[in-house]
CSV table of C-alpha atoms and ligand atoms in Angstrom, one decimal:
chain,number,residue,atom,x,y,z
A,146,MET,CA,36.0,71.8,-18.9
A,147,PRO,CA,34.8,70.1,-15.7
A,148,LEU,CA,35.1,66.4,-15.6
A,149,LYS,CA,31.9,64.5,-16.5
A,150,PRO,CA,30.6,62.4,-13.6
A,151,LEU,CA,30.8,58.6,-13.8
A,152,ARG,CA,27.2,57.4,-13.9
A,153,LYS,CA,27.1,54.5,-16.5
A,154,ALA,CA,28.3,50.9,-16.4
A,155,VAL,CA,28.5,48.2,-19.1
A,156,LEU,CA,28.5,44.6,-17.9
A,157,PRO,CA,29.3,42.1,-20.6
A,158,VAL,CA,27.3,38.9,-19.7
A,159,ALA,CA,27.0,37.2,-23.0
A,160,GLY,CA,29.6,34.4,-22.4
A,161,LEU,CA,28.5,30.8,-22.7
A,162,GLY,CA,30.1,29.7,-19.4
A,163,THR,CA,31.5,26.5,-20.9
A,164,ARG,CA,33.9,26.1,-18.0
A,165,PHE,CA,30.9,25.5,-15.7
A,166,LEU,CA,29.0,22.9,-17.8
A,167,PRO,CA,26.7,21.2,-17.0
A,168,ALA,CA,25.6,23.8,-14.4
A,169,THR,CA,25.5,26.5,-17.1
A,170,LYS,CA,23.6,24.5,-19.7
A,171,ALA,CA,20.3,26.2,-18.9
A,172,MET,CA,21.6,28.9,-16.5
A,173,ALA,CA,23.6,32.0,-17.0
A,174,LYS,CA,27.1,31.7,-15.4
A,175,GLU,CA,26.6,35.1,-13.9
A,176,MET,CA,23.7,33.7,-11.8
A,177,LEU,CA,26.2,31.3,-10.1
A,178,PRO,CA,26.0,32.3,-6.4
A,179,VAL,CA,28.9,33.0,-4.1
A,180,VAL,CA,27.4,32.0,-0.7
A,181,ASP,CA,23.8,33.2,-1.5
A,182,LYS,CA,24.2,36.1,-4.0
A,183,PRO,CA,24.7,35.7,-7.7
A,184,LEU,CA,27.9,37.1,-9.3
A,185,ILE,CA,25.9,39.6,-11.3
A,186,GLN,CA,24.5,41.1,-8.1
A,187,TYR,CA,27.9,41.6,-6.6
A,188,ALA,CA,28.9,43.5,-9.7
A,189,VAL,CA,25.8,45.7,-9.7
A,190,GLU,CA,26.2,46.5,-6.0
A,191,GLU,CA,29.9,47.3,-6.5
A,192,ALA,CA,29.0,49.7,-9.3
A,193,ARG,CA,26.3,51.4,-7.3
A,194,ALA,CA,28.7,51.9,-4.4
A,195,ALA,CA,30.8,54.0,-6.9
A,196,GLY,CA,27.8,56.2,-7.9
A,197,ILE,CA,26.8,54.3,-11.0
A,198,GLU,CA,23.1,54.8,-11.8
A,199,GLN,CA,22.6,53.4,-15.3
A,200,PHE,CA,23.4,49.9,-16.3
A,201,CYS,CA,23.7,48.2,-19.7
A,202,PHE,CA,24.0,44.4,-19.7
A,203,ILE,CA,25.5,42.9,-22.9
A,204,THR,CA,23.5,39.7,-23.1
A,205,GLY,CA,22.9,36.8,-25.5
A,206,ARG,CA,20.6,33.8,-25.7
A,207,GLY,CA,19.6,32.2,-22.5
A,208,LYS,CA,20.4,35.2,-20.3
A,209,VAL,CA,16.9,36.3,-19.4
A,210,ALA,CA,17.2,35.4,-15.8
A,211,LEU,CA,19.8,38.1,-15.4
A,212,VAL,CA,17.2,40.8,-16.2
A,213,GLU,CA,14.5,39.0,-14.2
A,214,HIS,CA,16.8,39.1,-11.2
A,215,PHE,CA,16.7,42.9,-11.1
A,216,ASP,CA,12.9,43.1,-11.6
A,217,ILE,CA,10.3,43.3,-8.9
A,218,ALA,CA,9.1,39.8,-8.0
A,219,PHE,CA,5.5,40.8,-7.2
A,220,GLU,CA,4.1,37.5,-6.0
A,221,LEU,CA,7.2,36.6,-4.0
A,222,GLU,CA,7.2,40.0,-2.3
A,223,ARG,CA,3.5,39.9,-1.5
A,224,THR,CA,3.8,36.4,-0.1
A,225,LEU,CA,6.8,37.4,2.1
A,226,GLU,CA,4.9,40.4,3.3
A,227,ALA,CA,1.8,38.4,4.2
A,228,ARG,CA,4.0,36.0,6.2
A,229,ASN,CA,5.8,39.0,7.7
A,230,LYS,CA,9.2,37.7,6.5
A,231,GLN,CA,11.0,41.0,7.0
A,232,ALA,CA,14.6,39.7,6.8
A,233,GLU,CA,13.9,37.9,3.4
A,234,LEU,CA,12.2,41.1,2.1
A,235,ALA,CA,15.3,43.1,3.0
A,236,LEU,CA,17.5,40.7,1.1
A,237,LEU,CA,15.5,41.5,-2.1
A,238,LYS,CA,16.2,45.2,-1.7
A,239,GLY,CA,19.7,44.8,-3.4
A,240,THR,CA,18.0,43.3,-6.5
A,241,SER,CA,15.7,46.2,-7.3
A,242,VAL,CA,16.9,49.0,-9.7
A,243,GLU,CA,15.3,52.3,-10.5
A,244,PRO,CA,12.7,51.9,-13.3
A,245,GLY,CA,14.4,52.6,-16.6
A,246,SER,CA,17.9,52.3,-15.2
A,247,LEU,CA,18.7,48.9,-16.7
A,248,VAL,CA,18.9,48.2,-20.4
A,249,THR,CA,20.1,45.2,-22.3
A,250,VAL,CA,21.7,44.9,-25.7
A,251,ARG,CA,22.2,41.5,-27.4
A,252,GLN,CA,25.7,40.8,-28.7
A,253,GLN,CA,24.3,38.3,-31.2
A,254,VAL,CA,27.7,36.9,-32.2
A,255,PRO,CA,30.5,36.1,-29.8
A,256,LEU,CA,33.3,38.1,-31.4
A,257,GLY,CA,35.2,39.0,-28.3
A,258,LEU,CA,35.2,41.4,-25.3
A,259,GLY,CA,35.9,44.5,-27.5
A,260,HIS,CA,32.9,43.6,-29.7
A,261,ALA,CA,30.7,43.2,-26.6
A,262,ILE,CA,31.6,46.6,-25.4
A,263,TRP,CA,31.1,48.2,-28.8
A,264,CYS,CA,27.5,46.9,-28.7
A,265,ALA,CA,26.9,49.4,-25.9
A,266,ARG,CA,27.9,52.5,-28.0
A,267,SER,CA,24.4,54.0,-28.1
A,268,PHE,CA,24.1,53.6,-24.3
A,269,VAL,CA,27.5,55.2,-23.7
A,270,GLY,CA,27.1,58.2,-26.0
A,271,ASP,CA,29.5,60.9,-25.0
A,272,ASP,CA,29.9,59.9,-21.4
A,273,PRO,CA,32.7,58.2,-19.5
A,274,PHE,CA,31.7,54.7,-18.5
A,275,ALA,CA,32.6,51.8,-16.2
A,276,ILE,CA,33.1,48.2,-17.3
A,277,LEU,CA,32.7,45.4,-14.8
A,278,LEU,CA,33.4,41.8,-15.8
A,279,PRO,CA,31.2,39.8,-13.2
A,280,ASP,CA,33.5,36.8,-13.4
A,281,ASP,CA,36.1,38.8,-11.5
A,282,LEU,CA,34.8,39.0,-8.0
A,283,LEU,CA,36.5,41.5,-5.7
A,284,LEU,CA,36.7,41.5,-1.9
A,285,CYS,CA,37.8,45.0,-0.9
A,286,GLU,CA,37.2,47.3,2.1
A,287,ARG,CA,36.5,50.2,-0.3
A,288,PRO,CA,34.7,48.7,-3.3
A,289,CYS,CA,37.1,48.3,-6.3
A,290,MET,CA,35.0,50.4,-8.7
A,291,ALA,CA,34.9,53.2,-6.1
A,292,GLN,CA,38.7,53.1,-6.0
A,293,LEU,CA,38.7,53.4,-9.8
A,294,ALA,CA,36.2,56.2,-9.7
A,295,ASP,CA,38.5,58.1,-7.3
A,296,ALA,CA,41.4,57.5,-9.7
A,297,TYR,CA,39.3,58.8,-12.6
A,298,ARG,CA,38.6,62.0,-10.8
A,299,GLU,CA,42.2,62.3,-9.9
A,300,THR,CA,43.7,61.7,-13.3
A,301,GLY,CA,40.8,62.9,-15.5
A,302,GLY,CA,41.1,60.0,-17.9
A,303,ASN,CA,41.1,56.2,-18.5
A,304,VAL,CA,41.8,53.9,-15.6
A,305,VAL,CA,42.0,50.2,-15.3
A,306,ALA,CA,42.4,48.1,-12.1
A,307,ILE,CA,45.6,46.1,-12.1
A,308,GLU,CA,47.5,43.5,-10.1
A,309,GLU,CA,50.8,41.7,-10.3
A,310,VAL,CA,50.8,38.1,-11.3
A,311,PRO,CA,53.6,35.5,-11.5
A,312,ARG,CA,55.4,35.8,-14.8
A,313,GLU,CA,54.2,32.4,-16.0
A,314,ARG,CA,50.6,33.6,-16.0
A,315,VAL,CA,50.9,36.9,-17.8
A,316,ASN,CA,49.7,35.3,-21.1
A,317,ARG,CA,46.2,35.0,-19.7
A,318,TYR,CA,45.6,38.8,-19.3
A,319,GLY,CA,45.9,42.2,-20.7
A,320,VAL,CA,49.4,43.4,-19.8
A,321,LEU,CA,50.7,46.9,-19.1
A,322,ASP,CA,53.8,48.5,-20.7
A,323,VAL,CA,54.7,50.9,-17.9
A,324,ALA,CA,55.7,54.5,-18.5
A,325,GLU,CA,56.0,55.5,-14.9
A,326,ASP,CA,55.3,53.5,-11.7
A,327,MET,CA,54.1,55.9,-9.0
A,328,GLY,CA,52.9,53.2,-6.6
A,329,ARG,CA,49.1,53.2,-6.5
A,330,LEU,CA,49.0,54.8,-9.9
A,331,VAL,CA,50.9,53.5,-12.9
A,332,SER,CA,51.0,55.6,-16.1
A,333,VAL,CA,50.8,53.4,-19.2
A,334,LYS,CA,52.6,53.7,-22.5
A,335,GLY,CA,51.3,50.5,-24.0
A,336,LEU,CA,48.9,47.6,-23.5
A,337,VAL,CA,49.1,44.0,-24.9
A,338,GLU,CA,46.4,41.4,-24.8
A,339,LYS,CA,47.6,37.9,-23.8
A,340,PRO,CA,51.2,38.3,-24.9
A,341,PRO,CA,53.6,35.3,-25.0
A,342,ILE,CA,55.3,35.1,-21.6
A,343,GLU,CA,58.7,36.0,-23.1
A,344,ALA,CA,57.3,39.1,-24.9
A,345,ALA,CA,55.3,40.5,-22.0
A,346,PRO,CA,56.3,44.1,-21.2
A,347,SER,CA,55.6,43.6,-17.4
A,348,ASN,CA,53.8,41.3,-15.0
A,349,LEU,CA,51.2,44.0,-14.2
A,350,THR,CA,47.9,42.7,-15.6
A,351,ILE,CA,44.4,44.2,-16.1
A,352,ILE,CA,41.6,42.8,-14.0
A,353,GLY,CA,37.9,43.1,-15.0
A,354,ARG,CA,37.3,46.7,-13.8
A,355,TYR,CA,37.7,49.7,-16.1
A,356,VAL,CA,36.7,53.4,-16.4
A,357,LEU,CA,37.0,54.4,-20.0
A,358,MET,CA,36.4,57.5,-22.0
A,359,PRO,CA,33.7,57.3,-24.8
A,360,GLU,CA,36.4,57.7,-27.5
A,361,VAL,CA,37.3,54.1,-27.1
A,362,MET,CA,34.1,53.3,-29.1
A,363,GLY,CA,35.6,54.9,-32.2
A,364,HIS,CA,38.6,52.6,-32.0
A,365,LEU,CA,36.4,49.6,-31.3
A,366,SER,CA,34.3,50.4,-34.4
A,367,ARG,CA,37.3,49.3,-36.6
A,368,LEU,CA,36.3,45.8,-35.4
A,369,GLU,CA,39.9,44.6,-35.9
A,370,LYS,CA,40.7,41.1,-34.7
A,371,GLY,CA,43.5,40.7,-32.2
A,372,ALA,CA,44.8,38.0,-29.8
A,373,GLY,CA,42.9,34.7,-30.3
A,374,GLY,CA,41.2,36.0,-33.4
A,375,GLU,CA,38.9,38.1,-31.2
A,376,ILE,CA,38.0,41.8,-31.2
A,377,GLN,CA,40.0,42.9,-28.1
A,378,LEU,CA,39.1,45.7,-25.8
A,379,THR,CA,42.8,45.9,-24.9
A,380,ASP,CA,43.8,46.8,-28.5
A,381,ALA,CA,41.2,49.7,-28.6
A,382,MET,CA,42.3,51.0,-25.2
A,383,ALA,CA,45.9,50.9,-26.4
A,384,ARG,CA,45.0,53.4,-29.2
A,385,LEU,CA,43.8,55.9,-26.6
A,386,ILE,CA,47.3,56.2,-25.1
A,387,GLY,CA,49.0,59.4,-26.0
A,388,ALA,CA,45.7,61.1,-26.8
A,389,GLN,CA,44.3,60.8,-23.3
A,390,PRO,CA,45.6,60.1,-19.8
A,391,PHE,CA,45.8,56.3,-19.2
A,392,HIS,CA,46.6,54.8,-15.8
A,393,GLY,CA,46.6,51.5,-14.1
A,394,VAL,CA,45.4,51.5,-10.5
A,395,ARG,CA,46.8,49.0,-8.0
A,396,TYR,CA,43.5,48.4,-6.2
A,397,GLU,CA,43.5,47.4,-2.6
A,398,GLY,CA,41.7,44.1,-2.1
A,399,ARG,CA,41.6,40.6,-3.4
A,400,ARG,CA,40.3,39.2,-6.6
A,401,PHE,CA,38.7,35.8,-7.2
A,402,ASP,CA,38.5,34.5,-10.7
A,403,CYS,CA,35.0,33.0,-10.6
A,404,GLY,CA,35.2,32.0,-14.3
A,405,ASP,CA,37.4,29.2,-13.0
A,406,LYS,CA,36.2,26.4,-10.7
A,407,ALA,CA,39.0,26.6,-8.1
A,408,GLY,CA,38.7,30.4,-8.0
A,409,TRP,CA,35.0,30.2,-7.5
A,410,ILE,CA,35.4,27.6,-4.6
A,411,GLU,CA,38.0,29.9,-3.0
A,412,ALA,CA,35.5,32.8,-3.2
A,413,GLN,CA,32.8,30.7,-1.4
A,414,ILE,CA,35.2,30.2,1.5
A,415,ALA,CA,36.5,33.7,1.6
A,416,PHE,CA,33.1,35.3,1.5
A,417,ALA,CA,31.5,32.8,3.9
A,418,LEU,CA,34.3,33.5,6.4
A,419,ARG,CA,33.3,37.2,6.3
A,420,ARG,CA,29.7,36.4,7.3
A,421,PRO,CA,29.0,36.3,11.0
A,422,ASP,CA,26.1,33.9,10.4
A,423,LEU,CA,28.3,31.4,8.6
A,424,ALA,CA,31.9,31.9,9.7
A,425,PRO,CA,31.8,29.8,12.9
A,426,ALA,CA,30.3,26.7,11.1
A,427,VAL,CA,32.8,27.1,8.1
A,428,ARG,CA,35.8,27.5,10.5
A,429,ALA,CA,34.7,24.4,12.3
A,430,PHE,CA,34.4,22.1,9.3
A,431,LEU,CA,37.3,23.4,7.1
A,432,PRO,CA,40.1,21.6,9.0
A,433,ARG,CA,38.4,18.3,8.2
A,434,TYR,CA,39.3,18.7,4.5
A,435,VAL,CA,42.8,20.1,4.6
B,68,G1P,C1,39.6,39.8,-20.3
B,68,G1P,C2,40.5,40.9,-20.9
B,68,G1P,C3,41.9,40.9,-20.3
B,68,G1P,C4,41.8,41.0,-18.8
B,68,G1P,C5,40.8,39.9,-18.2
B,68,G1P,C6,40.6,40.1,-16.8
B,68,G1P,O1,40.1,38.5,-20.7
B,68,G1P,O2,40.5,40.7,-22.3
B,68,G1P,O3,42.6,41.9,-20.8
B,68,G1P,O4,43.1,40.9,-18.3
B,68,G1P,O5,39.6,39.9,-18.9
B,68,G1P,O6,39.8,39.1,-16.2
B,68,G1P,P1,39.3,37.2,-20.6
B,68,G1P,O7,39.3,36.7,-19.2
B,68,G1P,O8,37.9,37.5,-21.0
B,68,G1P,O9,40.0,36.2,-21.5
């Protein structure tokens, strides 16, 4: 059977963002900007660059701005047109989506990442789908999700983006038990969510980019609690192994953990230094602080 094309993405955005209080008291953490673009927009643009056409945001209370951000801002656009602000109008292009291509589902109760993804089961149906966690911001020549989509077409199954972390940090991530390390691709024989450091099967960890087969939803529907008492996506993915191909992909690029203050500040600098309009000013002032 020919491989189904990858057209759908699920973006879990229901988190409370407690690590960024008070900024996130009345604002969704995914609206935090890196330079001048909110995290959610980086994720949507990355997905689009991989051929994704349909989006499902898993939201919660206080997340309306995320949907507003991808709507047409009629008054704003009219005003910019009247003032002939072409550059500003062009900036809004990245925020418009095809009518009907963005849906939201409310998670209602914060039971874990696995539960958030399970909330998208009607949207996913029988299709392969991407997951992007907007807190993980990637700086890559070829967008990370496009690299994963390539790997999906190559392997015909589940793929997750991975990176090596120092041993003492493996307990913060989903960790791979490696069957065969082929370099860029790693075939997987097991997955463990946030293992104790001494029990971790490797130091290859999952970052917030996945391409999964719809069968993962059947495993998620057991709603079994795992690490931290939460319903874990990693546990459901582990159950696919053996029944379907499952690979880690050492993506090319750099990840910034924007769910963490230091990671977010580093992202500001890294992304600003890539901008011709900002790089000279940033380069000039940075030495004053280090
Ligand atoms: C989630 C996943 C974990 C993954 C991580 C990547 O954890 O559960 O497997 O390694 O994202 O950022 P969280 O950061 O939500 O605790």
